[in-house]
Short mmCIF file of C-alpha atoms and ligand atoms in Angstrom, two decimals:
data_model
loop_
_atom_site.label_atom_id
_atom_site.label_comp_id
_atom_site.label_asym_id
_atom_site.label_seq_id
_atom_site.Cartn_x
_atom_site.Cartn_y
_atom_site.Cartn_z
CA MET A 10 -102.65 40.97 70.80
CA THR A 11 -102.00 41.63 67.09
CA MET A 12 -105.00 42.78 65.12
CA GLY A 13 -105.50 41.90 61.51
CA THR A 14 -108.25 43.77 59.75
CA HIS A 15 -110.14 46.84 60.90
CA SER A 16 -113.23 44.61 61.19
CA GLU A 17 -111.37 42.33 63.59
CA ALA A 18 -110.31 45.33 65.68
CA ALA A 19 -113.84 46.74 65.63
CA PHE A 20 -115.26 43.38 66.71
CA HIS A 21 -112.73 43.16 69.52
CA ASP A 22 -113.80 46.60 70.81
CA ALA A 23 -117.50 45.80 70.37
CA LYS A 24 -117.19 42.58 72.36
CA SER A 25 -115.85 44.47 75.35
CA ILE A 26 -119.13 46.36 75.73
CA LEU A 27 -121.87 44.83 73.56
CA VAL A 28 -123.05 41.33 74.36
CA GLY A 29 -121.28 39.08 71.86
CA GLY A 30 -120.16 42.24 70.06
CA VAL A 31 -123.51 42.59 68.28
CA ASN A 32 -127.08 43.70 68.81
CA SER A 33 -128.71 40.79 66.99
CA PRO A 34 -127.20 37.29 67.31
CA VAL A 35 -126.90 36.12 63.68
CA ARG A 36 -124.61 39.07 62.92
CA ALA A 37 -121.92 37.52 65.11
CA PHE A 38 -121.08 34.96 62.34
CA LYS A 39 -121.44 32.01 64.75
CA GLY A 40 -123.27 30.08 62.01
CA VAL A 41 -120.49 30.36 59.44
CA GLY A 42 -117.46 30.95 61.69
CA GLY A 43 -114.95 33.79 61.42
CA THR A 44 -115.23 37.47 62.26
CA PRO A 45 -118.21 39.60 61.25
CA ILE A 46 -117.51 42.36 58.78
CA PHE A 47 -118.12 45.88 60.04
CA PHE A 48 -119.54 48.25 57.46
CA GLU A 49 -119.28 51.98 57.21
CA SER A 50 -121.45 52.83 54.23
CA ALA A 51 -123.81 51.40 51.65
CA THR A 52 -125.19 52.60 48.35
CA GLY A 53 -127.22 50.80 45.70
CA ALA A 54 -126.34 47.10 45.73
CA THR A 55 -122.98 47.64 47.42
CA MET A 56 -121.77 47.92 50.99
CA THR A 57 -118.30 49.16 51.95
CA SER A 58 -116.54 47.67 54.96
CA VAL A 59 -114.35 49.48 57.47
CA ASP A 60 -111.45 47.88 55.56
CA GLN A 61 -112.60 49.74 52.44
CA LYS A 62 -113.54 46.52 50.70
CA GLN A 63 -116.68 46.62 48.59
CA TYR A 64 -119.25 43.84 48.72
CA ILE A 65 -122.24 43.10 46.53
CA ASP A 66 -124.95 42.88 49.13
CA TYR A 67 -127.51 40.04 49.10
CA VAL A 68 -128.56 40.65 52.72
CA LEU A 69 -130.03 44.11 52.13
CA SER A 70 -130.50 44.62 55.87
CA TRP A 71 -132.34 41.26 55.90
CA GLY A 72 -134.86 42.43 53.34
CA PRO A 73 -135.90 46.08 53.68
CA MET A 74 -133.66 47.64 51.02
CA ILE A 75 -135.59 46.60 47.90
CA LEU A 76 -134.72 49.97 46.31
CA GLY A 77 -131.05 49.41 47.11
CA HIS A 78 -129.16 51.27 49.82
CA ALA A 79 -129.44 55.03 50.24
CA HIS A 80 -132.01 55.47 47.49
CA PRO A 81 -132.12 59.25 46.79
CA LYS A 82 -135.91 59.51 47.14
CA VAL A 83 -135.87 57.75 50.50
CA ILE A 84 -132.96 59.80 51.83
CA GLN A 85 -134.66 63.00 50.70
CA ALA A 86 -137.92 62.01 52.41
CA ILE A 87 -136.07 61.20 55.65
CA GLN A 88 -134.22 64.53 55.59
CA PHE A 89 -137.39 66.47 54.84
CA ALA A 90 -139.32 64.81 57.68
CA ALA A 91 -136.43 65.03 60.18
CA ASN A 92 -136.13 68.76 59.58
CA LYS A 93 -139.68 69.13 60.83
CA GLY A 94 -139.07 67.24 64.09
CA THR A 95 -138.08 63.66 64.76
CA SER A 96 -140.89 62.51 67.04
CA PHE A 97 -144.22 63.91 68.21
CA GLY A 98 -145.74 61.11 70.30
CA ALA A 99 -149.01 62.37 68.85
CA PRO A 100 -150.85 61.65 65.62
CA ASN A 101 -149.34 62.79 62.32
CA GLN A 102 -150.71 62.46 58.80
CA TYR A 103 -147.82 60.36 57.55
CA GLU A 104 -149.27 57.45 59.54
CA THR A 105 -152.52 57.50 57.57
CA GLN A 106 -150.62 57.82 54.29
CA LEU A 107 -148.38 54.85 55.01
CA ALA A 108 -151.35 52.73 56.11
CA GLN A 109 -153.23 53.68 52.93
CA LEU A 110 -150.25 52.73 50.79
CA ILE A 111 -149.91 49.41 52.60
CA GLN A 112 -153.59 48.76 52.03
CA SER A 113 -153.23 49.48 48.32
CA PHE A 114 -150.91 46.45 48.18
CA TYR A 115 -152.80 44.41 50.79
CA PRO A 116 -156.53 45.12 50.31
CA ASN A 117 -157.42 42.47 52.92
CA MET A 118 -155.83 44.59 55.63
CA GLU A 119 -159.01 46.53 56.29
CA LYS A 120 -157.61 48.05 59.48
CA ILE A 121 -153.93 48.48 60.31
CA ARG A 122 -151.80 49.14 63.41
CA LEU A 123 -148.25 50.40 62.89
CA VAL A 124 -145.54 49.25 65.30
CA ASN A 125 -141.73 49.42 65.45
CA SER A 126 -140.57 45.93 64.48
CA GLY A 127 -141.61 42.53 63.20
CA THR A 128 -141.30 41.18 66.73
CA GLU A 129 -143.87 43.66 67.98
CA ALA A 130 -146.20 42.76 65.13
CA GLY A 131 -145.79 39.06 66.05
CA MET A 132 -146.47 39.41 69.75
CA SER A 133 -149.42 41.68 69.05
CA VAL A 134 -151.15 39.39 66.54
CA ILE A 135 -150.88 36.50 68.96
CA ARG A 136 -152.49 38.52 71.77
CA LEU A 137 -155.16 39.72 69.35
CA ALA A 138 -155.92 36.21 68.07
CA ARG A 139 -156.32 35.04 71.67
CA GLY A 140 -158.39 38.07 72.65
CA PHE A 141 -160.67 37.75 69.65
CA THR A 142 -161.23 33.98 69.76
CA GLN A 143 -161.12 33.60 73.56
CA LYS A 144 -158.88 30.58 72.99
CA SER A 145 -155.26 30.08 73.98
CA LYS A 146 -153.31 27.73 71.73
CA ILE A 147 -151.23 28.80 68.76
CA ILE A 148 -149.91 26.56 65.99
CA LYS A 149 -146.56 27.51 64.48
CA PHE A 150 -144.04 25.73 62.26
CA ALA A 151 -140.44 24.70 62.82
CA GLY A 152 -138.08 26.92 60.86
CA CYS A 153 -140.48 29.88 60.74
CA TYR A 154 -139.43 32.88 62.82
CA HIS A 155 -141.89 35.49 63.98
CA GLY A 156 -139.76 37.60 66.28
CA HIS A 157 -138.54 36.89 69.79
CA SER A 158 -141.70 37.15 71.89
CA ASP A 159 -142.16 34.33 74.42
CA SER A 160 -145.11 32.55 72.79
CA LEU A 161 -143.24 32.30 69.53
CA LEU A 162 -139.83 31.16 70.81
CA VAL A 163 -141.10 27.63 71.11
CA ALA A 164 -139.80 24.40 69.59
CA ALA A 165 -141.58 21.13 68.92
CA GLY A 166 -142.07 18.78 71.85
CA SER A 167 -140.83 15.21 71.66
CA GLY A 168 -143.87 13.71 69.92
CA GLY A 169 -145.68 14.94 66.84
CA LEU A 170 -148.76 16.23 68.64
CA THR A 171 -147.27 17.20 71.97
CA LEU A 172 -147.30 20.77 73.16
CA GLY A 173 -144.30 22.98 72.57
CA VAL A 174 -141.19 23.38 74.71
CA PRO A 175 -139.21 26.61 75.29
CA ASP A 176 -136.72 27.41 72.51
CA SER A 177 -134.88 29.92 74.69
CA ALA A 178 -133.92 30.13 78.32
CA GLY A 179 -136.33 32.46 80.06
CA VAL A 180 -139.41 31.24 78.21
CA THR A 181 -141.50 29.38 80.76
CA ALA A 182 -142.87 25.90 80.17
CA GLY A 183 -146.30 27.35 80.91
CA VAL A 184 -146.10 29.81 78.03
CA ALA A 185 -144.57 27.23 75.68
CA GLN A 186 -147.40 24.80 76.37
CA ASP A 187 -149.81 27.06 74.59
CA THR A 188 -147.80 26.88 71.37
CA ILE A 189 -147.82 23.77 69.21
CA CYS A 190 -144.88 23.55 66.80
CA LEU A 191 -145.26 21.38 63.68
CA ASP A 192 -143.18 20.64 60.58
CA TYR A 193 -143.77 22.95 57.63
CA ASN A 194 -145.69 21.31 54.78
CA ASP A 195 -146.72 18.41 57.05
CA VAL A 196 -150.40 18.07 56.17
CA ASP A 197 -151.12 15.08 58.40
CA SER A 198 -149.96 16.74 61.61
CA VAL A 199 -151.94 19.88 60.83
CA LYS A 200 -155.09 17.79 60.44
CA ALA A 201 -154.31 15.76 63.56
CA VAL A 202 -153.68 18.83 65.73
CA PHE A 203 -156.88 20.53 64.60
CA SER A 204 -158.85 17.42 65.41
CA THR A 205 -157.18 16.94 68.82
CA TYR A 206 -157.31 20.53 70.05
CA LYS A 207 -160.25 21.83 68.03
CA SER A 208 -161.87 24.08 70.60
CA GLU A 209 -158.58 25.45 71.93
CA ILE A 210 -156.77 26.89 68.92
CA ALA A 211 -156.69 30.69 68.67
CA GLY A 212 -154.60 30.89 65.54
CA VAL A 213 -152.12 29.39 63.12
CA ILE A 214 -149.10 31.52 62.26
CA LEU A 215 -146.71 30.88 59.39
CA GLU A 216 -144.36 32.49 56.93
CA PRO A 217 -146.42 31.84 53.80
CA ILE A 218 -143.17 31.88 51.82
CA THR A 219 -140.40 31.10 54.28
CA GLY A 220 -137.17 33.03 54.60
CA ASN A 221 -135.91 32.03 58.02
CA MET A 222 -135.03 28.49 56.96
CA GLY A 223 -134.24 29.63 53.43
CA VAL A 224 -136.85 30.03 50.72
CA ILE A 225 -139.48 27.30 50.88
CA LYS A 226 -142.98 27.35 49.40
CA PRO A 227 -146.05 25.86 51.07
CA SER A 228 -147.75 23.03 49.19
CA VAL A 229 -151.35 23.49 48.06
CA ALA A 230 -152.44 20.60 50.31
CA PHE A 231 -150.74 22.23 53.30
CA LEU A 232 -152.46 25.56 52.71
CA ASP A 233 -155.79 23.79 52.18
CA ALA A 234 -155.40 21.96 55.49
CA LEU A 235 -154.62 25.21 57.31
CA GLN A 236 -157.61 26.99 55.82
CA ALA A 237 -159.97 24.10 56.48
CA GLY A 238 -158.71 23.73 60.07
CA CYS A 239 -159.19 27.43 60.79
CA ARG A 240 -162.61 27.53 59.16
CA ASP A 241 -163.87 24.44 60.98
CA THR A 242 -162.61 25.45 64.44
CA GLY A 243 -163.05 29.24 64.30
CA SER A 244 -159.33 29.93 64.66
CA LEU A 245 -157.47 32.68 62.83
CA LEU A 246 -155.05 32.20 59.95
CA ILE A 247 -152.11 34.56 60.39
CA PHE A 248 -149.63 35.24 57.60
CA ASP A 249 -146.29 36.60 58.73
CA GLU A 250 -145.23 38.56 55.66
CA VAL A 251 -142.54 40.52 57.50
CA MET A 252 -139.91 39.02 55.21
CA CYS A 253 -141.79 37.98 52.07
CA GLY A 254 -144.02 41.07 51.96
CA PHE A 255 -143.37 43.30 48.90
CA ARG A 256 -141.01 40.66 47.58
CA VAL A 257 -143.03 37.82 46.09
CA HIS A 258 -146.06 39.49 44.47
CA PRO A 259 -147.58 42.99 44.36
CA ASN A 260 -150.32 41.72 46.72
CA GLY A 261 -147.95 39.79 48.93
CA ALA A 262 -147.72 36.05 49.46
CA GLN A 263 -151.48 36.08 49.94
CA GLY A 264 -151.83 37.44 46.40
CA LEU A 265 -149.36 34.91 45.03
CA LEU A 266 -150.96 31.94 46.78
CA GLY A 267 -154.57 33.07 46.46
CA VAL A 268 -155.18 32.58 50.19
CA ILE A 269 -156.68 35.36 52.31
CA PRO A 270 -155.51 35.24 55.92
CA ASP A 271 -157.46 36.76 58.83
CA LEU A 272 -154.44 38.73 59.99
CA THR A 273 -151.22 39.81 58.27
CA MET A 274 -147.91 40.92 59.78
CA LEU A 275 -145.55 43.21 57.91
CA GLY A 276 -142.15 44.77 58.61
CA LYS A 277 -138.83 45.41 56.87
CA VAL A 278 -139.73 47.00 53.46
CA ILE A 279 -142.54 49.14 54.93
CA GLY A 280 -140.01 51.15 56.95
CA GLY A 281 -137.67 51.80 54.01
CA GLY A 282 -134.70 50.80 56.20
CA LEU A 283 -135.91 52.43 59.42
CA PRO A 284 -137.55 50.45 62.26
CA CYS A 285 -141.16 49.66 61.41
CA GLY A 286 -143.69 46.87 61.59
CA ALA A 287 -147.43 46.55 61.07
CA TYR A 288 -150.29 44.18 61.56
CA GLY A 289 -153.76 44.27 60.19
CA GLY A 290 -156.68 42.34 58.85
CA ARG A 291 -160.44 42.17 58.98
CA ALA A 292 -161.90 45.24 60.69
CA GLU A 293 -164.09 43.04 62.86
CA ILE A 294 -160.94 41.48 64.37
CA MET A 295 -158.74 44.58 64.41
CA ASP A 296 -161.40 46.54 66.29
CA TYR A 297 -160.56 44.38 69.31
CA VAL A 298 -157.30 46.38 69.61
CA ALA A 299 -157.12 49.34 72.03
CA PRO A 300 -158.40 52.04 71.97
CA GLU A 301 -161.38 50.50 70.12
CA GLY A 302 -161.28 47.21 71.97
CA SER A 303 -159.92 45.35 74.96
CA VAL A 304 -156.66 43.92 73.53
CA TYR A 305 -153.96 46.30 74.77
CA GLN A 306 -151.03 47.26 72.55
CA ALA A 307 -149.14 50.57 72.40
CA GLY A 308 -145.85 52.21 71.37
CA THR A 309 -144.15 55.52 72.24
CA LEU A 310 -142.39 55.72 68.89
CA SER A 311 -145.02 53.91 66.82
CA GLY A 312 -145.93 55.93 63.72
CA ASN A 313 -142.75 57.98 64.05
CA PRO A 314 -142.80 60.65 61.32
CA VAL A 315 -139.27 60.03 60.02
CA VAL A 316 -139.89 56.29 59.78
CA MET A 317 -143.25 56.87 58.12
CA ALA A 318 -141.66 59.18 55.56
CA ALA A 319 -139.05 56.55 54.65
CA GLY A 320 -141.75 53.90 54.33
CA ILE A 321 -144.01 56.10 52.21
CA ALA A 322 -141.16 57.02 49.84
CA THR A 323 -140.22 53.35 49.48
CA LEU A 324 -143.70 51.98 48.88
CA ALA A 325 -144.66 54.86 46.57
CA GLU A 326 -141.59 54.22 44.43
CA ILE A 327 -142.16 50.46 44.30
CA LYS A 328 -145.75 51.05 43.27
CA ALA A 329 -145.06 53.73 40.66
CA GLN A 330 -142.37 51.67 38.95
CA ASN A 331 -143.92 48.22 39.38
CA TYR A 332 -140.62 47.16 40.93
CA ILE A 333 -141.89 44.03 42.68
CA THR A 334 -142.49 42.41 39.32
CA THR A 335 -139.27 43.68 37.73
CA VAL A 336 -136.98 42.58 40.54
CA SER A 337 -138.76 39.22 40.74
CA GLN A 338 -138.23 38.57 37.05
CA GLN A 339 -134.54 39.48 37.21
CA THR A 340 -134.04 37.29 40.27
CA GLN A 341 -135.83 34.39 38.62
CA SER A 342 -133.59 34.50 35.51
CA PHE A 343 -130.48 34.58 37.69
CA CYS A 344 -131.69 31.72 39.90
CA GLU A 345 -132.88 29.49 37.07
CA LEU A 346 -129.47 29.65 35.45
CA LEU A 347 -127.73 29.12 38.77
CA HIS A 348 -129.84 26.07 39.56
CA GLU A 349 -129.35 24.61 36.10
CA LYS A 350 -125.57 24.97 36.21
CA GLY A 351 -125.25 24.37 39.95
CA VAL A 352 -127.12 21.08 40.15
CA ARG A 353 -124.19 19.01 38.92
CA HIS A 354 -122.12 20.48 41.75
CA GLY A 355 -124.72 19.50 44.34
CA LEU A 356 -126.32 22.93 44.56
CA SER A 357 -130.09 23.48 44.73
CA VAL A 358 -131.46 26.98 44.30
CA THR A 359 -134.88 27.95 45.59
CA GLN A 360 -136.43 31.29 44.66
CA VAL A 361 -139.70 33.14 44.97
CA GLY A 362 -139.87 36.77 43.81
CA SER A 363 -136.82 38.69 44.99
CA MET A 364 -135.83 36.11 47.62
CA PHE A 365 -133.62 33.09 46.99
CA SER A 366 -131.56 30.49 48.84
CA LEU A 367 -128.68 28.21 47.93
CA PHE A 368 -128.66 24.75 49.51
CA PHE A 369 -126.00 22.10 49.14
CA SER A 370 -128.55 19.36 48.78
CA GLU A 371 -129.79 17.17 45.97
CA LYS A 372 -133.37 18.27 46.22
CA LYS A 373 -135.07 21.53 47.09
CA PRO A 374 -135.97 21.47 50.81
CA GLN A 375 -139.62 21.34 51.88
CA SER A 376 -139.11 21.75 55.62
CA LEU A 377 -136.54 22.47 58.32
CA ILE A 378 -135.58 18.79 58.47
CA ASP A 379 -134.55 18.93 54.79
CA VAL A 380 -132.61 22.14 55.38
CA LYS A 381 -130.76 20.57 58.31
CA ASN A 382 -129.90 17.61 56.07
CA SER A 383 -128.19 19.86 53.54
CA ASP A 384 -124.38 20.11 53.67
CA ILE A 385 -123.93 22.99 56.11
CA LYS A 386 -120.14 22.52 56.34
CA ARG A 387 -119.82 22.96 52.61
CA PHE A 388 -122.07 26.01 52.72
CA ASN A 389 -119.84 27.60 55.34
CA LEU A 390 -116.67 27.07 53.27
CA PHE A 391 -118.48 28.40 50.23
CA TYR A 392 -119.67 31.38 52.27
CA HIS A 393 -116.13 32.47 53.07
CA GLY A 394 -115.16 31.98 49.42
CA LEU A 395 -117.95 34.39 48.48
CA LEU A 396 -116.72 36.96 50.98
CA GLU A 397 -113.25 36.83 49.48
CA LYS A 398 -114.78 37.51 46.09
CA GLY A 399 -116.64 40.52 47.46
CA ILE A 400 -120.09 38.96 47.73
CA TYR A 401 -122.00 39.33 50.98
CA PHE A 402 -124.58 36.62 51.71
CA PRO A 403 -126.46 36.18 55.00
CA PRO A 404 -124.02 34.56 57.44
CA SER A 405 -126.03 31.37 57.92
CA ALA A 406 -127.05 28.39 55.81
CA TYR A 407 -130.60 28.85 57.09
CA GLU A 408 -131.38 32.26 55.62
CA ALA A 409 -132.72 33.82 52.45
CA CYS A 410 -130.82 36.17 50.14
CA PHE A 411 -132.48 39.32 48.84
CA THR A 412 -132.19 41.33 45.64
CA SER A 413 -133.02 44.92 44.76
CA ILE A 414 -133.57 47.18 41.78
CA ALA A 415 -129.93 48.19 42.16
CA HIS A 416 -128.77 44.65 41.32
CA THR A 417 -127.90 45.12 37.67
CA GLN A 418 -127.28 42.51 35.01
CA SER A 419 -123.54 42.90 35.42
CA ILE A 420 -123.85 42.38 39.18
CA TYR A 421 -125.78 39.15 38.61
CA GLU A 422 -123.17 38.05 36.06
CA LYS A 423 -120.30 38.72 38.44
CA THR A 424 -122.14 36.81 41.18
CA PHE A 425 -122.85 33.91 38.84
CA GLN A 426 -119.22 33.66 37.70
CA SER A 427 -117.95 33.82 41.27
CA ILE A 428 -120.33 31.09 42.43
CA MET A 429 -119.36 28.86 39.49
CA GLU A 430 -115.66 29.28 40.25
CA LEU A 431 -116.22 28.37 43.89
CA LEU A 432 -118.37 25.35 43.00
CA SER A 433 -115.74 23.96 40.66
CA LEU A 434 -113.18 24.18 43.49
CA SER A 435 -115.23 22.48 46.17
N1 PMP B 22 -141.14 37.69 61.15
C1 PMP B 22 -140.29 37.34 60.18
C2 PMP B 22 -140.80 36.46 59.07
C3 PMP B 22 -138.98 37.76 60.19
O1 PMP B 22 -138.16 37.39 59.21
C4 PMP B 22 -138.54 38.59 61.24
C5 PMP B 22 -137.11 39.10 61.32
N2 PMP B 22 -136.19 38.53 60.54
C6 PMP B 22 -139.45 38.94 62.24
C7 PMP B 22 -140.74 38.48 62.16
C8 PMP B 22 -139.05 39.81 63.38
O2 PMP B 22 -138.79 41.08 62.91
P1 PMP B 22 -137.84 42.11 63.70
O3 PMP B 22 -136.46 41.57 63.58
O4 PMP B 22 -138.07 43.41 62.98
O5 PMP B 22 -138.32 42.16 65.10
#
């Protein structure tokens, strides 16, 4: 078999031993077609492939790298911590420092538990919501992703108010039945579900600014309905800020939207590029978690000192330099221009803070149904055009792009020109 690029060869080798050649499905490029690019290094806003081609990176490891890749302060912190031992499996003071820093951004997280991924945060908040409320049902929304735990890999049933069905083989119908999946921004179904299942709902979980179906904002009426439903039935409002945390407002989506959830999930940015997640909220609820309470959750590598050091360096730098605001403003200018000039080519740009999405659709999507109605085929062609021009977007029409402090004006200009050239061709 003749091999073309080094990436193609690397993918061929990977497929012989790794399932699908990857360790996380979207990386396999099934959404956009073609061969995934293998990278060997990254610095600032740029990643270099094994074929020595440079790409402007708008994936940023799916969000964490808000300081850009290999930021000197983060690398230094990792090296310093690693030199003192890579894991203790016992308490260390970095854990308290990272939690304090997180709380300085998210004052409503009165108590915090650090974990190793967003998935762990997701499965833990669901168990906690059930343990605290003594109820079993969870409401989630189509297009929101909260990690791959069983209760959350659930799709909508056939009718609006029916219980959920498994969204993956291996998730049992029994588990799925305790999750109700509704359309994002659909106020009527939220109200209807709360009135039908009032005494059974443990919690409502959502991405308060979505990233996993592209960037979509919740309407005020939708948020009001969620808050009223939770208040009236004693269920918990859970914000999954794993993706939008530290990207839309210095106090998170909850600060931007002025809505205080009972529990918050975080991930990505808080680990500075190393594996980390967190959940937290009102002390009264969090004290149900072991060892204080009866909801069990643990982790051998949770609070790992090297990870903590990377997270502390990242959050400290963001805070000291007010980067959330700066990157948001730069991203907004870029996206406003792109939307204005792109509209006549059928492009809609959505953006909140340092997250944005491009949709080939006449209007800005409000839910997964709208996203699915956008021109995915055109996106995929456009995607490969971007790659040729050295611009790396998430390999799926359903994802958000991310920016960093390393994305300079000239990088935005190059991206803008490239997108305009591609639009005029298609
Ligand atoms: N929640 C959200 C909103 C996410 O975007 C993700 C991952 N993309 C997760 C949870 C799961 O995080 P992880 O991949 O770290 O398990």
